[in-house]
Amino acid sequence: MAIFVTGGAGYIGSHTVIELIKSGYDVVVADNFSNSKREAVKRVKELAGKDFSLYEIDVCNGKALDKIFTIHDIECVIHFAGLKAVGESVKKPLEYYKNNLNSTIALSNTMIRHGVNKIIFSSSATVYCPDNKMPLTEDSLTGGCTNPYGWTKYMCEQILTDVVNAGSGFTAVMLRYFNPIGAHESGKIGEDPQDIPNNIMPYIAQTAVGRREFLKIFGDDYDTADGTGVRDYLHVVDLAEGHVAAVKYAAQSSGGVDIINLGTGNGVSVLELVTAFEDATGVKIPREVVSRRPGDIAICYAATDKAKNLLGWETKKTLKEACADTWRWQKNNPGGYGL
Ligand code: NAD
Ligand code: UFG
């Protein structure tokens, strides 16, 4: 029996494959490398000390999925594959709807055809309405997304909920991630944005290594303690372990939908994050305050009780460890996997 990991060459997928193998699971990975490199999978195999099947396919392609589900005995699917750049989704909405929705539909159809009924879906805190009270619980209002990417996550959650409600015997665990940062402690795998980073941590890391001149802080006039935006940053290895816990949870579930936040429960401001990075690494980050980024909210952090109660999972790694691990990855691989 194996866990089928779509998007397993990507940032979160690659770290999760290692944790799954560490926990004794066999894995099968599919990726079209639209936002990742084969080198990542090579390094995952080295770090895990184990080979596994890798398929270069588009997860929207049902026929290609059929072949994989025929060859392998799949017990559970983790669906990471998706496009994720918020700004790009505003410019290319149809690409985002097509890729993110069609992959989820093709995968669900294939699972039904092959009698596989457990799926863990990569959702996001972005599905919550911008004006909720903090911390965000799984019952906080959703919708009102500010960009097409957010809507694709919202719609995929709905699609999977409807598949469960159709009486298919499905278990769908939707994991709403907050802000994943950090890298494997080996410094061999990490986040490797193909373009100018949208997210703050890779931007800080690329500034530290000299690829960017300075960090632009998007606004210091928010209603927060120091005026900069507050987020819930969790270490990607903790997040990966959250997926292992979700696979175990799904295995004993008799069917249904479970929506679970994965975060630390702590809010950290942009200035606190920059200071933590500087303290952990000894590298100064030049920065400049610029105007707010459209669509950003002031504060976003998770309520974590449900993850603790249902999955027995909570984050273990500190912000300092996440910063040190990010730096080890970036320093050893200044050009990411490409150089
Ligand atoms: P990533 O881009 O590093 O990984 C996604 C992987 O999916 C890439 O390797 C890409 O090549 C692959 N892929 C995309 N479309 C595909 C398709 N049609 N067929 C096959 N492969 C395809 O992103 P990530 O940060 O690892 O995120 C993984 C998932 O988690 C995504 O669905 C993302 O939306 C979600 N998520 C990420 C964050 C975050 O901040 N990183 C936050 C919330 C949710
Ligand atoms: N920020 C900067 N400068 C930058 C980048 C970001 O000051 O160069 C600030 C933002 O204004 C925000 C904070 O840093 O206050 C975090 O921004 P990110 O872009 O790293 O993360 P977001 O919280 O905006 O969004 C991320 C993902 C979304 C996901 C969301 C919730 O990009 O896909 O977390 O999970 F939906």
Short mmCIF file of C-alpha atoms and ligand atoms in Angstrom, two decimals:
data_model
loop_
_atom_site.label_atom_id
_atom_site.label_comp_id
_atom_site.label_asym_id
_atom_site.label_seq_id
_atom_site.Cartn_x
_atom_site.Cartn_y
_atom_site.Cartn_z
CA MET A 1 0.00 0.00 0.00
CA ALA A 2 1.30 3.45 -0.86
CA ILE A 3 0.52 7.13 -0.35
CA PHE A 4 0.10 8.96 -3.68
CA VAL A 5 1.59 12.44 -3.39
CA THR A 6 0.68 14.93 -6.13
CA GLY A 7 2.98 17.94 -6.32
CA GLY A 8 5.54 15.93 -4.37
CA ALA A 9 8.50 17.77 -5.95
CA GLY A 10 7.30 21.10 -4.58
CA TYR A 11 8.21 22.93 -1.38
CA ILE A 12 5.76 21.33 1.05
CA GLY A 13 5.43 18.05 -0.89
CA SER A 14 9.18 17.32 -0.86
CA HIS A 15 9.40 17.77 2.92
CA THR A 16 6.28 15.66 3.42
CA VAL A 17 7.62 12.77 1.33
CA ILE A 18 10.63 12.58 3.66
CA GLU A 19 8.44 12.51 6.78
CA LEU A 20 6.14 9.88 5.25
CA ILE A 21 9.09 7.61 4.44
CA LYS A 22 10.52 8.22 7.91
CA SER A 23 7.19 7.00 9.33
CA GLY A 24 7.37 3.81 7.29
CA TYR A 25 5.07 4.65 4.38
CA ASP A 26 5.69 3.79 0.73
CA VAL A 27 5.15 6.79 -1.52
CA VAL A 28 4.42 7.38 -5.19
CA VAL A 29 5.01 10.92 -6.44
CA ALA A 30 3.51 12.76 -9.42
CA ASP A 31 4.52 16.22 -10.57
CA ASN A 32 4.62 18.12 -13.86
CA PHE A 33 7.55 20.27 -12.67
CA SER A 34 5.70 23.46 -13.58
CA ASN A 35 7.00 25.00 -10.35
CA SER A 36 9.70 22.59 -9.20
CA LYS A 37 12.82 20.72 -10.22
CA ARG A 38 13.70 17.04 -10.58
CA GLU A 39 16.76 17.77 -8.45
CA ALA A 40 14.44 18.23 -5.45
CA VAL A 41 13.19 14.65 -5.80
CA LYS A 42 16.73 13.35 -6.25
CA ARG A 43 17.73 14.99 -2.97
CA VAL A 44 14.61 13.73 -1.18
CA LYS A 45 15.56 10.18 -2.19
CA GLU A 46 19.08 10.72 -0.85
CA LEU A 47 17.84 12.19 2.42
CA ALA A 48 15.20 9.50 2.92
CA GLY A 49 17.63 6.76 1.91
CA LYS A 50 14.93 5.17 -0.19
CA ASP A 51 13.89 5.06 -3.83
CA PHE A 52 10.28 5.56 -4.93
CA SER A 53 8.31 5.91 -8.15
CA LEU A 54 8.17 9.38 -9.69
CA TYR A 55 5.79 10.18 -12.56
CA GLU A 56 6.07 13.32 -14.66
CA ILE A 57 2.40 13.85 -15.44
CA ASP A 58 -0.23 16.57 -15.33
CA VAL A 59 -2.63 15.64 -12.53
CA CYS A 60 -5.48 17.01 -14.67
CA ASN A 61 -4.87 14.04 -17.01
CA GLY A 62 -7.21 11.24 -15.87
CA LYS A 63 -5.69 8.66 -18.23
CA ALA A 64 -2.21 9.24 -16.82
CA LEU A 65 -3.62 8.96 -13.30
CA ASP A 66 -5.42 5.73 -14.23
CA LYS A 67 -2.11 4.12 -15.18
CA ILE A 68 -0.55 5.02 -11.84
CA PHE A 69 -3.55 3.77 -9.86
CA THR A 70 -3.45 0.51 -11.85
CA ILE A 71 0.25 -0.10 -11.22
CA HIS A 72 0.27 0.88 -7.55
CA ASP A 73 -1.89 -0.13 -4.61
CA ILE A 74 -2.81 3.36 -3.35
CA GLU A 75 -4.37 3.70 0.12
CA CYS A 76 -4.49 7.49 0.44
CA VAL A 77 -3.82 10.57 -1.68
CA ILE A 78 -2.19 13.83 -0.61
CA HIS A 79 -3.06 16.49 -3.16
CA PHE A 80 -0.44 19.26 -3.11
CA ALA A 81 -0.36 19.90 -6.86
CA GLY A 82 -1.63 23.35 -7.67
CA LEU A 83 -0.66 26.82 -8.75
CA LYS A 84 -0.21 29.09 -5.74
CA ALA A 85 0.96 32.60 -6.64
CA VAL A 86 -1.69 35.08 -5.51
CA GLY A 87 -0.62 37.94 -7.82
CA GLU A 88 -0.27 35.68 -10.87
CA SER A 89 -3.75 34.30 -10.23
CA VAL A 90 -5.18 37.80 -10.60
CA LYS A 91 -3.48 38.15 -14.01
CA LYS A 92 -4.19 34.59 -15.22
CA PRO A 93 -7.41 33.54 -13.48
CA LEU A 94 -8.40 30.91 -16.04
CA GLU A 95 -5.06 29.10 -15.71
CA TYR A 96 -5.62 28.92 -11.97
CA TYR A 97 -9.22 27.74 -12.17
CA LYS A 98 -8.31 25.22 -14.89
CA ASN A 99 -5.29 23.74 -13.14
CA ASN A 100 -6.47 23.74 -9.54
CA LEU A 101 -10.06 22.66 -10.14
CA ASN A 102 -9.42 20.17 -12.97
CA SER A 103 -6.63 18.43 -11.05
CA THR A 104 -8.93 17.98 -8.04
CA ILE A 105 -11.79 16.71 -10.22
CA ALA A 106 -9.58 14.33 -12.26
CA LEU A 107 -8.01 12.99 -9.09
CA SER A 108 -11.36 12.46 -7.33
CA ASN A 109 -12.75 10.68 -10.40
CA THR A 110 -9.72 8.42 -10.61
CA MET A 111 -9.93 7.61 -6.92
CA ILE A 112 -13.59 6.62 -7.27
CA ARG A 113 -12.79 4.46 -10.32
CA HIS A 114 -10.09 2.62 -8.37
CA GLY A 115 -11.87 2.37 -5.01
CA VAL A 116 -9.49 4.72 -3.19
CA ASN A 117 -11.42 6.93 -0.76
CA LYS A 118 -9.03 8.90 1.44
CA ILE A 119 -7.73 12.30 0.38
CA ILE A 120 -5.76 14.97 2.21
CA PHE A 121 -6.16 18.33 0.47
CA SER A 122 -3.81 21.34 0.65
CA SER A 123 -6.07 24.22 1.53
CA SER A 124 -5.15 27.58 2.90
CA ALA A 125 -6.00 30.20 5.49
CA THR A 126 -6.77 32.35 2.48
CA VAL A 127 -10.27 30.76 2.32
CA TYR A 128 -11.29 32.69 5.46
CA CYS A 129 -13.16 35.97 5.07
CA PRO A 130 -10.84 38.93 5.63
CA ASP A 131 -12.92 40.43 8.46
CA ASN A 132 -13.05 37.48 10.91
CA LYS A 133 -12.02 37.81 14.57
CA MET A 134 -8.68 36.23 15.51
CA PRO A 135 -7.71 33.51 16.08
CA LEU A 136 -9.35 31.86 13.09
CA THR A 137 -11.22 28.70 14.03
CA GLU A 138 -12.38 26.19 11.46
CA ASP A 139 -15.88 27.62 12.00
CA SER A 140 -14.84 31.18 11.12
CA LEU A 141 -16.56 32.57 8.04
CA THR A 142 -15.10 31.57 4.68
CA GLY A 143 -15.46 33.17 1.25
CA GLY A 144 -15.04 36.76 0.17
CA CYS A 145 -11.63 35.74 -1.20
CA THR A 146 -9.57 38.62 -2.57
CA ASN A 147 -8.05 36.71 -5.50
CA PRO A 148 -8.71 33.77 -7.88
CA TYR A 149 -6.12 31.56 -6.12
CA GLY A 150 -8.09 31.84 -2.89
CA TRP A 151 -11.31 31.03 -4.72
CA THR A 152 -9.76 27.87 -6.23
CA LYS A 153 -9.01 26.60 -2.73
CA TYR A 154 -12.51 27.55 -1.59
CA MET A 155 -14.05 25.77 -4.59
CA CYS A 156 -11.88 22.65 -4.25
CA GLU A 157 -12.98 22.33 -0.62
CA GLN A 158 -16.58 22.52 -1.87
CA ILE A 159 -15.97 19.96 -4.63
CA LEU A 160 -14.46 17.47 -2.19
CA THR A 161 -17.26 18.10 0.33
CA ASP A 162 -19.83 17.35 -2.36
CA VAL A 163 -17.99 14.14 -3.34
CA VAL A 164 -18.16 13.04 0.32
CA ASN A 165 -21.84 14.02 0.54
CA ALA A 166 -22.63 11.99 -2.57
CA GLY A 167 -22.19 8.93 -0.38
CA SER A 168 -18.97 7.78 -1.94
CA GLY A 169 -17.56 6.66 1.43
CA PHE A 170 -14.85 9.26 0.99
CA THR A 171 -12.79 10.79 3.76
CA ALA A 172 -11.61 14.28 2.80
CA VAL A 173 -9.27 16.03 5.21
CA MET A 174 -8.82 19.68 4.21
CA LEU A 175 -5.74 21.12 5.84
CA ARG A 176 -5.79 24.90 5.97
CA TYR A 177 -2.17 25.93 6.15
CA PHE A 178 -1.14 29.25 7.60
CA ASN A 179 2.35 30.53 6.60
CA PRO A 180 4.88 27.73 6.01
CA ILE A 181 8.54 28.76 6.27
CA GLY A 182 11.87 27.05 6.94
CA ALA A 183 13.59 24.11 5.31
CA HIS A 184 14.88 20.63 6.06
CA GLU A 185 17.62 20.86 8.67
CA SER A 186 20.12 19.25 6.26
CA GLY A 187 20.05 22.41 4.14
CA LYS A 188 19.59 20.20 1.05
CA ILE A 189 15.96 20.95 0.27
CA GLY A 190 13.93 24.12 0.73
CA GLU A 191 11.73 26.70 -0.93
CA ASP A 192 12.90 27.66 -4.43
CA PRO A 193 10.65 30.27 -6.02
CA GLN A 194 11.10 30.35 -9.79
CA ASP A 195 10.68 34.12 -9.99
CA ILE A 196 10.89 37.11 -7.62
CA PRO A 197 9.49 35.71 -4.35
CA ASN A 198 5.98 36.81 -3.39
CA ASN A 199 6.27 35.47 0.14
CA ILE A 200 8.29 37.17 2.80
CA MET A 201 10.61 34.38 4.00
CA PRO A 202 12.17 33.50 0.62
CA TYR A 203 12.49 37.25 -0.03
CA ILE A 204 14.38 37.72 3.24
CA ALA A 205 16.60 34.71 2.45
CA GLN A 206 17.38 35.96 -1.07
CA THR A 207 18.16 39.40 0.36
CA ALA A 208 20.51 37.80 2.89
CA VAL A 209 22.35 35.94 0.13
CA GLY A 210 22.62 39.08 -2.03
CA ARG A 211 20.12 38.17 -4.77
CA ARG A 212 17.81 41.05 -3.70
CA GLU A 213 18.93 44.52 -2.67
CA PHE A 214 16.56 45.10 0.24
CA LEU A 215 13.33 43.84 1.75
CA LYS A 216 10.27 45.96 1.07
CA ILE A 217 8.09 45.99 4.17
CA PHE A 218 4.53 46.35 2.93
CA GLY A 219 3.19 48.97 5.34
CA ASP A 220 3.94 49.93 8.95
CA ASP A 221 0.61 51.62 9.62
CA TYR A 222 -1.50 48.54 10.40
CA ASP A 223 -3.38 48.31 13.67
CA THR A 224 -0.76 45.99 15.19
CA ALA A 225 1.79 46.47 17.98
CA ASP A 226 4.59 47.66 15.67
CA GLY A 227 2.40 48.62 12.68
CA THR A 228 3.55 45.75 10.40
CA GLY A 229 1.44 42.78 9.29
CA VAL A 230 1.09 39.81 11.64
CA ARG A 231 1.03 36.18 10.45
CA ASP A 232 1.26 32.64 11.80
CA TYR A 233 4.58 31.22 10.52
CA LEU A 234 5.03 27.46 10.92
CA HIS A 235 8.08 25.34 10.12
CA VAL A 236 7.60 23.28 6.96
CA VAL A 237 8.85 20.11 8.71
CA ASP A 238 6.16 20.55 11.38
CA LEU A 239 3.69 21.01 8.54
CA ALA A 240 4.99 17.84 6.87
CA GLU A 241 4.47 15.93 10.13
CA GLY A 242 0.92 17.31 10.19
CA HIS A 243 0.32 15.46 6.92
CA VAL A 244 1.60 12.19 8.37
CA ALA A 245 -0.82 12.70 11.28
CA ALA A 246 -3.63 13.41 8.79
CA VAL A 247 -2.87 10.21 6.84
CA LYS A 248 -3.08 8.21 10.09
CA TYR A 249 -6.31 9.98 11.02
CA ALA A 250 -7.86 9.32 7.59
CA ALA A 251 -6.91 5.63 7.78
CA GLN A 252 -9.18 5.10 10.80
CA SER A 253 -11.97 7.39 9.60
CA SER A 254 -15.15 5.79 8.30
CA GLY A 255 -15.84 8.71 5.99
CA GLY A 256 -16.67 12.40 6.13
CA VAL A 257 -15.20 15.86 5.81
CA ASP A 258 -12.70 17.23 8.30
CA ILE A 259 -11.39 20.77 8.03
CA ILE A 260 -8.31 21.43 10.14
CA ASN A 261 -6.08 24.49 10.59
CA LEU A 262 -2.34 23.88 10.61
CA GLY A 263 -0.54 26.75 12.29
CA THR A 264 1.32 27.60 15.49
CA GLY A 265 -1.43 29.73 17.02
CA ASN A 266 1.03 32.64 17.42
CA GLY A 267 1.05 35.89 15.51
CA VAL A 268 4.46 37.27 14.47
CA SER A 269 4.93 40.69 12.84
CA VAL A 270 7.09 41.40 9.80
CA LEU A 271 9.57 43.30 11.99
CA GLU A 272 9.69 40.45 14.52
CA LEU A 273 10.34 37.98 11.70
CA VAL A 274 13.18 40.08 10.28
CA THR A 275 14.70 40.44 13.76
CA ALA A 276 14.39 36.68 14.38
CA PHE A 277 16.17 36.00 11.08
CA GLU A 278 18.96 38.45 11.92
CA ASP A 279 19.38 36.98 15.43
CA ALA A 280 19.39 33.39 14.18
CA THR A 281 21.85 33.98 11.35
CA GLY A 282 23.89 37.06 12.22
CA VAL A 283 23.08 38.47 8.77
CA LYS A 284 21.64 42.00 8.55
CA ILE A 285 18.62 42.46 6.29
CA PRO A 286 18.46 45.86 4.61
CA ARG A 287 14.84 46.96 4.51
CA GLU A 288 12.60 49.84 3.54
CA VAL A 289 8.99 50.49 4.43
CA VAL A 290 6.81 50.91 1.33
CA SER A 291 3.05 51.21 0.93
CA ARG A 292 0.66 48.40 1.85
CA ARG A 293 0.24 45.51 -0.62
CA PRO A 294 -3.34 45.47 -1.95
CA GLY A 295 -5.40 42.61 -0.51
CA ASP A 296 -3.23 42.15 2.63
CA ILE A 297 -4.93 42.01 6.01
CA ALA A 298 -3.41 43.24 9.27
CA ILE A 299 -3.47 40.06 11.36
CA CYS A 300 -3.98 36.37 10.64
CA TYR A 301 -3.31 33.47 12.99
CA ALA A 302 -4.80 30.08 13.70
CA ALA A 303 -6.78 28.47 16.48
CA THR A 304 -5.01 25.13 16.87
CA ASP A 305 -7.26 23.10 19.20
CA LYS A 306 -8.83 21.02 16.44
CA ALA A 307 -5.46 19.89 15.07
CA LYS A 308 -4.40 18.90 18.60
CA ASN A 309 -7.64 17.08 19.36
CA LEU A 310 -8.21 15.28 16.05
CA LEU A 311 -4.67 14.72 14.80
CA GLY A 312 -2.69 14.86 18.04
CA TRP A 313 -0.49 17.34 16.18
CA GLU A 314 1.05 20.64 17.17
CA THR A 315 4.10 22.54 16.01
CA LYS A 316 7.38 21.81 17.78
CA LYS A 317 9.96 23.93 16.02
CA THR A 318 10.70 27.54 16.96
CA LEU A 319 10.78 30.61 14.76
CA LYS A 320 14.53 30.76 15.36
CA GLU A 321 14.97 27.20 14.05
CA ALA A 322 12.88 28.04 10.99
CA CYS A 323 15.11 31.06 10.29
CA ALA A 324 18.35 29.11 10.81
CA ASP A 325 17.12 26.26 8.59
CA THR A 326 16.01 28.68 5.84
CA TRP A 327 19.43 30.30 5.92
CA ARG A 328 21.30 26.97 5.79
CA TRP A 329 19.31 26.03 2.67
CA GLN A 330 19.75 29.45 0.99
CA LYS A 331 23.44 29.82 1.87
CA ASN A 332 24.28 26.32 0.56
CA ASN A 333 22.10 26.78 -2.54
CA PRO A 334 22.22 30.50 -3.39
CA GLY A 335 20.49 29.90 -6.72
CA GLY A 336 18.10 27.27 -5.37
CA TYR A 337 18.07 23.90 -7.19
CA GLY A 338 19.10 25.56 -10.43
CA LEU A 339 22.70 26.37 -9.42
P1 NAD B 1 4.86 24.36 -4.87
O1 NAD B 1 4.55 25.17 -6.09
O2 NAD B 1 6.26 24.36 -4.38
O3 NAD B 1 4.40 22.85 -5.09
C1 NAD B 1 3.30 22.51 -5.91
C2 NAD B 1 3.79 21.44 -6.87
O4 NAD B 1 2.71 21.03 -7.71
C3 NAD B 1 4.90 21.91 -7.80
O5 NAD B 1 5.96 20.98 -7.76
C4 NAD B 1 4.26 21.95 -9.20
O6 NAD B 1 5.19 21.66 -10.22
C5 NAD B 1 3.18 20.90 -9.05
N1 NAD B 1 2.01 21.04 -9.91
C6 NAD B 1 1.22 22.14 -10.08
N2 NAD B 1 0.21 21.86 -10.93
C7 NAD B 1 0.37 20.56 -11.30
C8 NAD B 1 -0.36 19.68 -12.15
N3 NAD B 1 -1.46 20.08 -12.80
N4 NAD B 1 0.09 18.41 -12.30
C9 NAD B 1 1.19 17.97 -11.66
N5 NAD B 1 1.91 18.76 -10.83
C10 NAD B 1 1.50 20.04 -10.65
O7 NAD B 1 3.88 24.85 -3.72
P2 NAD B 1 3.88 24.51 -2.17
O8 NAD B 1 4.23 25.74 -1.41
O9 NAD B 1 4.61 23.25 -1.90
O10 NAD B 1 2.32 24.27 -1.95
C11 NAD B 1 1.73 23.00 -2.03
C12 NAD B 1 0.22 23.16 -1.93
O11 NAD B 1 -0.10 23.83 -0.71
C13 NAD B 1 -0.39 24.00 -3.05
O12 NAD B 1 -1.63 23.44 -3.41
C14 NAD B 1 -0.58 25.36 -2.39
O13 NAD B 1 -1.64 26.07 -2.98
C15 NAD B 1 -0.91 24.95 -0.96
N6 NAD B 1 -0.60 26.02 0.03
C16 NAD B 1 0.66 26.54 0.07
C17 NAD B 1 0.93 27.57 0.98
C18 NAD B 1 2.30 28.20 1.03
O14 NAD B 1 2.43 29.28 1.60
N7 NAD B 1 3.36 27.58 0.49
C19 NAD B 1 -0.07 28.04 1.86
C20 NAD B 1 -1.32 27.45 1.79
C21 NAD B 1 -1.59 26.45 0.87
N1 UFG B 2 5.44 41.07 3.26
C1 UFG B 2 6.33 42.12 3.20
N2 UFG B 2 7.24 42.13 2.18
C2 UFG B 2 7.32 41.15 1.24
C3 UFG B 2 6.39 40.08 1.32
C4 UFG B 2 5.46 40.07 2.34
O1 UFG B 2 6.30 43.02 4.02
O2 UFG B 2 8.17 41.22 0.32
C5 UFG B 2 4.48 41.00 4.39
C6 UFG B 2 3.02 40.97 3.98
O3 UFG B 2 2.51 42.25 3.84
C7 UFG B 2 2.41 40.17 5.13
C8 UFG B 2 3.52 39.21 5.56
O4 UFG B 2 4.73 39.78 5.07
O5 UFG B 2 2.14 41.02 6.21
C9 UFG B 2 3.37 37.80 4.97
O6 UFG B 2 3.23 37.89 3.56
P1 UFG B 2 3.35 36.59 2.64
O7 UFG B 2 3.19 37.02 1.23
O8 UFG B 2 4.57 35.83 2.98
O9 UFG B 2 2.12 35.69 3.12
P2 UFG B 2 0.55 35.99 3.11
O10 UFG B 2 0.08 35.83 4.51
O11 UFG B 2 0.23 37.25 2.42
O12 UFG B 2 0.00 34.82 2.20
C10 UFG B 2 0.44 33.47 2.37
C11 UFG B 2 0.38 32.75 1.03
C12 UFG B 2 -1.03 32.59 0.59
C13 UFG B 2 -1.81 31.92 1.67
C14 UFG B 2 -1.71 32.70 2.96
C15 UFG B 2 -2.42 32.00 4.06
O13 UFG B 2 1.08 33.46 0.05
O14 UFG B 2 -1.08 31.77 -0.53
O15 UFG B 2 -0.34 32.84 3.32
O16 UFG B 2 -1.98 30.68 4.14
F1 UFG B 2 -3.07 31.86 1.29
#
